[in-house]
XYZ file of N, CA and C in Angstrom:
504
model
N 97.664 81.913 67.431
C 97.405 81.168 68.641
C 97.432 79.709 68.281
N 98.213 78.883 68.987
C 98.302 77.457 68.747
C 97.220 76.727 69.485
N 96.778 75.651 68.879
C 95.739 74.832 69.528
C 96.382 73.715 70.310
N 95.938 73.475 71.480
C 96.427 72.367 72.280
C 95.319 71.318 72.368
N 95.666 70.206 72.957
C 94.695 69.106 73.094
C 93.532 69.534 73.981
N 93.690 70.449 74.874
C 92.600 70.847 75.779
C 91.746 71.901 75.145
N 92.193 72.645 74.134
C 91.375 73.705 73.578
C 90.854 73.348 72.183
N 90.791 72.047 71.847
C 90.275 71.660 70.529
C 88.781 71.809 70.442
N 88.249 72.165 69.287
C 86.796 72.326 69.161
C 86.088 70.949 69.218
N 84.783 70.971 69.441
C 83.998 69.747 69.490
C 84.059 69.013 68.202
N 83.863 67.699 68.219
C 83.968 66.900 66.980
C 82.867 67.174 65.996
N 81.613 67.196 66.402
C 80.504 67.459 65.474
C 79.621 68.536 66.029
N 79.263 69.492 65.259
C 78.366 70.532 65.744
C 76.976 69.971 65.996
N 76.324 70.452 67.040
C 74.984 69.924 67.386
C 73.938 70.167 66.257
N 74.166 71.271 65.479
C 73.146 71.522 64.405
C 73.119 70.431 63.363
N 74.272 69.853 63.042
C 74.327 68.765 62.053
C 73.615 67.521 62.591
N 73.784 67.224 63.860
C 73.137 66.074 64.461
C 71.606 66.270 64.519
N 71.188 67.446 64.822
C 69.739 67.702 64.920
C 69.101 67.713 63.504
N 69.808 68.134 62.495
C 69.322 68.071 61.118
C 69.089 66.621 60.701
N 70.034 65.802 61.009
C 69.985 64.351 60.651
C 68.796 63.698 61.385
N 68.592 64.032 62.660
C 67.486 63.498 63.489
C 66.147 64.029 62.943
N 66.104 65.267 62.474
C 64.864 65.820 61.967
C 64.476 65.105 60.636
N 65.455 64.834 59.787
C 65.196 64.113 58.547
C 64.710 62.686 58.833
N 65.287 62.032 59.808
C 64.858 60.716 60.166
C 63.386 60.727 60.679
N 63.098 61.667 61.536
C 61.748 61.769 62.074
C 60.772 62.029 60.959
N 61.132 62.901 59.997
C 60.237 63.171 58.864
C 59.973 61.922 58.027
N 60.989 61.163 57.785
C 60.784 59.923 57.004
C 59.905 58.929 57.734
N 60.096 58.764 59.006
C 59.320 57.859 59.789
C 57.883 58.305 59.830
N 57.595 59.598 60.002
C 56.236 60.131 60.035
C 55.566 59.919 58.695
N 56.267 60.217 57.590
C 55.631 60.013 56.259
C 55.314 58.524 56.061
N 56.213 57.622 56.436
C 55.980 56.212 56.268
C 54.776 55.771 57.131
N 54.700 56.228 58.358
C 53.578 55.888 59.220
C 52.253 56.460 58.670
N 52.274 57.627 58.106
C 51.066 58.210 57.532
C 50.585 57.368 56.297
N 51.540 56.981 55.462
C 51.197 56.141 54.321
C 50.621 54.770 54.753
N 51.206 54.190 55.771
C 50.677 52.917 56.246
C 49.321 53.073 56.873
N 49.139 54.115 57.586
C 47.808 54.374 58.195
C 46.737 54.624 57.152
N 47.123 55.354 56.087
C 46.144 55.631 54.995
C 45.821 54.292 54.266
N 46.819 53.489 54.052
C 46.619 52.188 53.387
C 45.711 51.320 54.226
N 45.967 51.248 55.546
C 45.137 50.443 56.438
C 43.707 50.938 56.441
N 43.527 52.277 56.490
C 42.186 52.875 56.518
C 41.447 52.606 55.212
N 42.146 52.727 54.096
C 41.513 52.481 52.804
C 41.104 51.016 52.667
N 41.871 50.145 53.240
C 41.584 48.749 53.190
C 40.343 48.411 54.083
N 40.274 49.038 55.273
C 39.110 48.834 56.134
C 37.838 49.378 55.539
N 37.960 50.475 54.782
C 36.779 51.095 54.181
C 36.332 50.397 52.920
N 37.144 49.450 52.411
C 36.800 48.647 51.246
C 37.207 49.347 49.924
N 38.051 50.352 49.983
C 38.516 51.055 48.776
C 39.579 50.288 48.029
N 40.198 49.331 48.662
C 41.270 48.567 48.025
C 40.924 47.096 48.017
N 41.277 46.428 46.953
C 41.050 45.031 46.814
C 41.943 44.201 47.756
N 41.407 43.459 48.674
C 42.268 42.729 49.576
C 43.112 41.624 48.913
N 42.719 41.226 47.707
C 43.521 40.174 47.010
C 44.796 40.782 46.445
N 44.778 41.997 45.942
C 45.940 42.590 45.361
C 46.696 43.489 46.304
N 45.998 44.122 47.293
C 46.691 44.998 48.256
C 46.144 44.647 49.653
N 46.678 43.591 50.240
C 46.207 43.221 51.653
C 46.563 44.309 52.627
N 45.903 44.326 53.763
C 46.197 45.324 54.780
C 47.595 45.154 55.310
N 48.247 46.255 55.654
C 49.548 46.210 56.277
C 49.603 45.336 57.562
N 48.496 45.364 58.315
C 48.435 44.526 59.530
C 48.428 43.060 59.198
N 47.770 42.691 58.121
C 47.808 41.281 57.692
C 49.193 40.895 57.184
N 49.864 41.762 56.536
C 51.200 41.460 56.036
C 52.165 41.244 57.216
N 52.073 42.110 58.210
C 52.901 41.969 59.424
C 52.585 40.675 60.108
N 51.275 40.326 60.240
C 50.879 39.093 60.877
C 51.428 37.871 60.104
N 51.376 37.941 58.768
C 51.954 36.815 57.978
C 53.445 36.718 58.134
N 54.157 37.795 58.198
C 55.626 37.776 58.361
C 55.952 37.182 59.729
N 55.267 37.582 60.751
C 55.487 37.035 62.088
C 55.207 35.514 62.089
N 54.132 35.104 61.431
C 53.817 33.707 61.384
C 54.870 32.883 60.694
N 55.337 33.400 59.567
C 56.342 32.637 58.747
C 57.676 32.599 59.451
N 58.139 33.744 59.970
C 59.491 33.841 60.534
C 59.595 33.430 61.949
N 58.593 33.696 62.748
C 58.698 33.476 64.206
C 57.973 32.206 64.654
N 56.741 32.073 64.247
C 55.965 30.933 64.764
C 56.265 29.620 64.036
N 56.182 29.620 62.716
C 56.412 28.367 61.941
C 57.905 28.111 61.722
N 58.666 29.120 61.451
C 60.094 29.059 61.201
C 60.428 28.182 60.010
N 59.505 27.948 59.069
C 59.776 27.106 57.914
C 60.475 27.855 56.779
N 60.517 29.144 56.847
C 61.118 29.919 55.766
C 62.649 29.733 55.764
N 63.222 29.447 56.884
C 64.659 29.298 56.964
C 65.195 28.140 56.138
N 64.449 27.077 56.070
C 64.830 25.964 55.218
C 64.824 26.387 53.768
N 63.841 27.154 53.380
C 63.771 27.613 51.966
C 64.929 28.579 51.671
N 65.308 29.385 52.660
C 66.492 30.241 52.450
C 67.725 29.373 52.185
N 67.892 28.345 52.951
C 69.005 27.450 52.882
C 69.047 26.774 51.505
N 67.872 26.272 51.072
C 67.772 25.541 49.764
C 68.162 26.546 48.632
N 67.626 27.717 48.687
C 67.896 28.724 47.627
C 69.387 29.082 47.606
N 69.991 29.189 48.817
C 71.412 29.537 48.902
C 72.260 28.383 48.296
N 71.895 27.147 48.611
C 72.658 25.998 48.094
C 72.488 25.910 46.574
N 71.279 26.102 46.053
C 71.086 26.132 44.628
C 71.926 27.219 43.927
N 71.898 28.396 44.501
C 72.631 29.503 43.905
C 74.128 29.265 43.944
N 74.668 28.788 45.066
C 76.092 28.546 45.162
C 76.520 27.362 44.276
N 75.703 26.370 44.159
C 76.038 25.262 43.251
C 76.056 25.714 41.779
N 75.047 26.501 41.422
C 75.025 27.068 40.074
C 76.244 27.965 39.812
N 76.594 28.773 40.809
C 77.716 29.697 40.655
C 79.002 28.857 40.495
N 79.204 27.870 41.282
C 80.412 27.058 41.212
C 80.509 26.327 39.860
N 79.429 25.709 39.425
C 79.431 24.972 38.178
C 79.611 25.933 37.001
N 78.821 27.019 36.987
C 78.917 27.984 35.873
C 80.268 28.667 35.783
N 80.821 29.067 36.913
C 82.127 29.703 36.929
C 83.235 28.730 36.506
N 83.207 27.538 37.019
C 84.238 26.531 36.671
C 84.172 26.193 35.182
N 82.976 26.019 34.684
C 82.807 25.724 33.208
C 83.221 26.906 32.411
N 82.859 28.114 32.821
C 83.253 29.312 32.076
C 84.757 29.538 32.016
N 85.378 29.391 33.172
C 86.825 29.568 33.176
C 87.553 28.490 32.457
N 87.093 27.234 32.634
C 87.739 26.134 31.937
C 87.625 26.228 30.426
N 86.426 26.499 29.900
C 86.249 26.671 28.472
C 87.000 27.900 27.956
N 87.046 28.942 28.736
C 87.762 30.144 28.330
C 89.237 29.894 28.212
N 89.834 29.144 29.123
C 91.235 28.858 29.065
C 91.512 28.022 27.799
N 90.630 27.043 27.540
C 90.843 26.232 26.299
C 90.689 27.104 25.056
N 89.704 28.021 25.055
C 89.492 28.882 23.920
C 90.615 29.896 23.775
N 91.127 30.348 24.826
C 92.232 31.310 24.786
C 93.555 30.729 24.277
N 93.756 29.445 24.598
C 95.023 28.802 24.181
C 94.916 28.171 22.781
N 93.724 27.865 22.296
C 93.555 27.213 20.997
C 92.617 27.974 20.127
N 93.154 28.607 19.100
C 92.345 29.527 18.252
C 91.312 28.763 17.456
N 91.562 27.594 16.883
C 90.500 26.885 16.183
C 89.338 26.490 17.115
N 89.684 26.092 18.344
C 88.644 25.785 19.313
C 87.815 26.976 19.617
N 88.410 28.129 19.742
C 87.719 29.398 20.020
C 86.715 29.685 18.931
N 87.145 29.560 17.665
C 86.277 29.786 16.492
C 85.119 28.743 16.479
N 85.390 27.532 16.894
C 84.367 26.479 16.896
C 83.330 26.702 17.998
N 83.758 27.100 19.163
C 82.874 27.222 20.295
C 82.113 28.545 20.340
N 82.576 29.527 19.620
C 81.989 30.876 19.713
C 80.478 30.877 19.429
N 79.970 30.256 18.356
C 78.514 30.309 18.143
C 77.733 29.603 19.193
N 78.275 28.543 19.780
C 77.606 27.790 20.815
C 77.574 28.537 22.122
N 78.476 29.494 22.310
C 78.459 30.278 23.511
C 77.571 31.536 23.344
N 77.520 32.058 22.097
C 76.771 33.270 21.878
C 75.261 33.010 21.895
N 74.794 31.893 21.380
C 73.357 31.648 21.279
C 72.718 31.602 22.666
N 73.207 30.816 23.619
C 72.572 30.897 24.947
C 72.735 32.230 25.652
N 73.793 32.913 25.316
C 74.019 34.231 25.995
C 72.970 35.250 25.579
N 72.603 35.263 24.304
C 71.598 36.231 23.824
C 70.169 35.781 23.917
N 69.972 34.529 24.210
C 68.605 33.979 24.381
C 68.078 34.387 25.769
N 66.886 34.963 25.845
C 66.338 35.314 27.160
C 66.183 34.074 28.046
N 66.434 34.251 29.341
C 66.368 33.124 30.291
C 64.950 32.629 30.370
N 63.959 33.505 30.145
C 62.567 33.079 30.201
C 62.288 32.071 29.095
N 62.963 32.187 28.004
C 62.741 31.181 26.920
C 63.453 29.867 27.226
N 64.568 29.918 27.943
C 65.341 28.740 28.233
C 64.731 27.970 29.437
N 64.100 28.634 30.304
C 63.584 28.010 31.532
C 62.626 26.793 31.256
N 61.621 26.928 30.402
C 60.790 25.756 30.143
C 61.548 24.588 29.506
N 62.523 24.903 28.686
C 63.315 23.844 28.077
C 64.092 23.107 29.138
N 64.752 23.863 30.049
C 65.509 23.225 31.100
C 64.599 22.394 32.032
N 63.430 22.905 32.278
C 62.461 22.146 33.162
C 62.048 20.860 32.438
N 61.808 20.952 31.153
C 61.430 19.738 30.422
C 62.562 18.735 30.384
N 63.782 19.165 30.225
C 64.899 18.285 30.244
C 65.231 17.687 31.608
N 65.238 18.569 32.606
C 65.735 18.191 33.921
C 64.691 17.909 34.949
N 63.418 18.196 34.659
C 62.349 17.951 35.561
C 62.269 19.035 36.645
N 61.350 18.829 37.590
C 61.224 19.791 38.646
C 62.197 19.449 39.759
N 62.432 20.368 40.636
C 63.345 20.152 41.745
C 64.531 21.093 41.662
N 65.642 20.637 42.169
C 66.851 21.460 42.306
C 67.575 21.602 40.965
N 67.555 20.593 40.126
C 68.377 20.532 38.911
C 68.139 21.681 37.954
N 66.900 21.998 37.535
C 66.744 23.130 36.619
C 67.156 24.477 37.237
N 66.972 24.661 38.526
C 67.380 25.899 39.168
C 68.849 26.032 39.206
N 69.544 24.975 39.492
C 71.030 24.986 39.452
C 71.523 25.232 38.080
N 70.865 24.613 37.048
C 71.266 24.831 35.649
C 71.081 26.283 35.218
N 70.008 26.886 35.638
C 69.716 28.286 35.296
C 70.783 29.171 35.953
N 71.078 28.895 37.215
C 72.101 29.702 37.922
C 73.480 29.476 37.257
N 73.805 28.261 36.852
C 75.052 28.012 36.154
C 75.095 28.688 34.832
N 73.996 28.723 34.127
C 73.966 29.384 32.843
C 74.149 30.905 32.984
N 73.579 31.483 34.006
C 73.746 32.903 34.284
C 75.182 33.180 34.699
N 75.805 32.322 35.484
C 77.108 32.533 35.998
C 78.236 32.099 35.042
N 77.883 31.493 33.949
C 78.877 31.023 32.969
C 79.499 32.190 32.195
N 78.721 33.083 31.724
C 79.193 34.076 30.729
C 80.190 35.105 31.247
N 79.966 35.735 32.374
C 81.009 36.732 32.798
C 82.399 36.146 32.983
N 82.556 35.012 33.647
C 83.948 34.467 33.716
C 84.486 34.062 32.335
N 83.651 33.486 31.500
C 84.081 33.054 30.183
C 84.568 34.255 29.360
N 83.748 35.290 29.261
C 84.086 36.445 28.419
C 85.324 37.133 28.999
N 85.356 37.354 30.322
C 86.505 38.068 30.900
C 87.788 37.261 30.848
N 87.720 35.968 30.981
C 88.943 35.168 30.908
C 89.456 35.112 29.459
N 88.582 34.928 28.488
C 89.029 34.945 27.110
C 89.637 36.308 26.760
N 88.964 37.381 27.135
C 89.453 38.715 26.872
C 90.808 38.957 27.497
N 90.971 38.515 28.736
C 92.242 38.632 29.423
C 93.348 37.852 28.769
N 93.015 36.635 28.339
C 94.041 35.806 27.716
C 94.456 36.331 26.364
N 93.524 36.920 25.589
C 93.813 37.432 24.284
C 94.520 38.773 24.352
N 94.414 39.490 25.489
C 95.076 40.796 25.540
C 96.463 40.737 26.107
N 96.937 39.559 26.451
C 98.313 39.419 26.950
C 99.263 39.579 25.772
N 100.329 40.310 25.997
C 101.323 40.564 24.975
C 102.208 39.305 24.924
N 102.302 38.681 23.800
C 103.080 37.456 23.621
C 104.590 37.679 23.799
N 105.057 38.845 23.558
C 106.475 39.150 23.665
C 106.927 39.559 25.071
N 105.974 39.722 25.912
C 106.320 40.198 27.243
C 106.858 39.064 28.117
């Protein structure tokens, strides 16, 4: 028997939709129960309000910061600008030095130790040094972002340039 456009079966069986809805309801109920238990434990004094504030206080603070004061959006913008500036500087420096290192073998041997040391040094150790050099403000944050974004383009560009067949 051939199927026509009028006798095609339904797109999704109702059992699959109800199972998805049941899972969603279960997750929401578990989350609500956990939040209610947390709120009750906080009201009864079983939890330290300094380390675990009440969920109602958290919601009130979020509403204050995002809706009433609206000052968090400026901080989002500043963080975005710092991250993008660090990405642009780090990527450009990484690709530029990688091209120079890929084309000039003595330069690659010379620069390799200076690239490896900051790469293996934990960022936590470099942060105080950058703050001491650059001061507080945007500069050390951009420098840290640039340092983080420097190594992947550098390593990948050098690897790509060295893997090219010279006879091709």
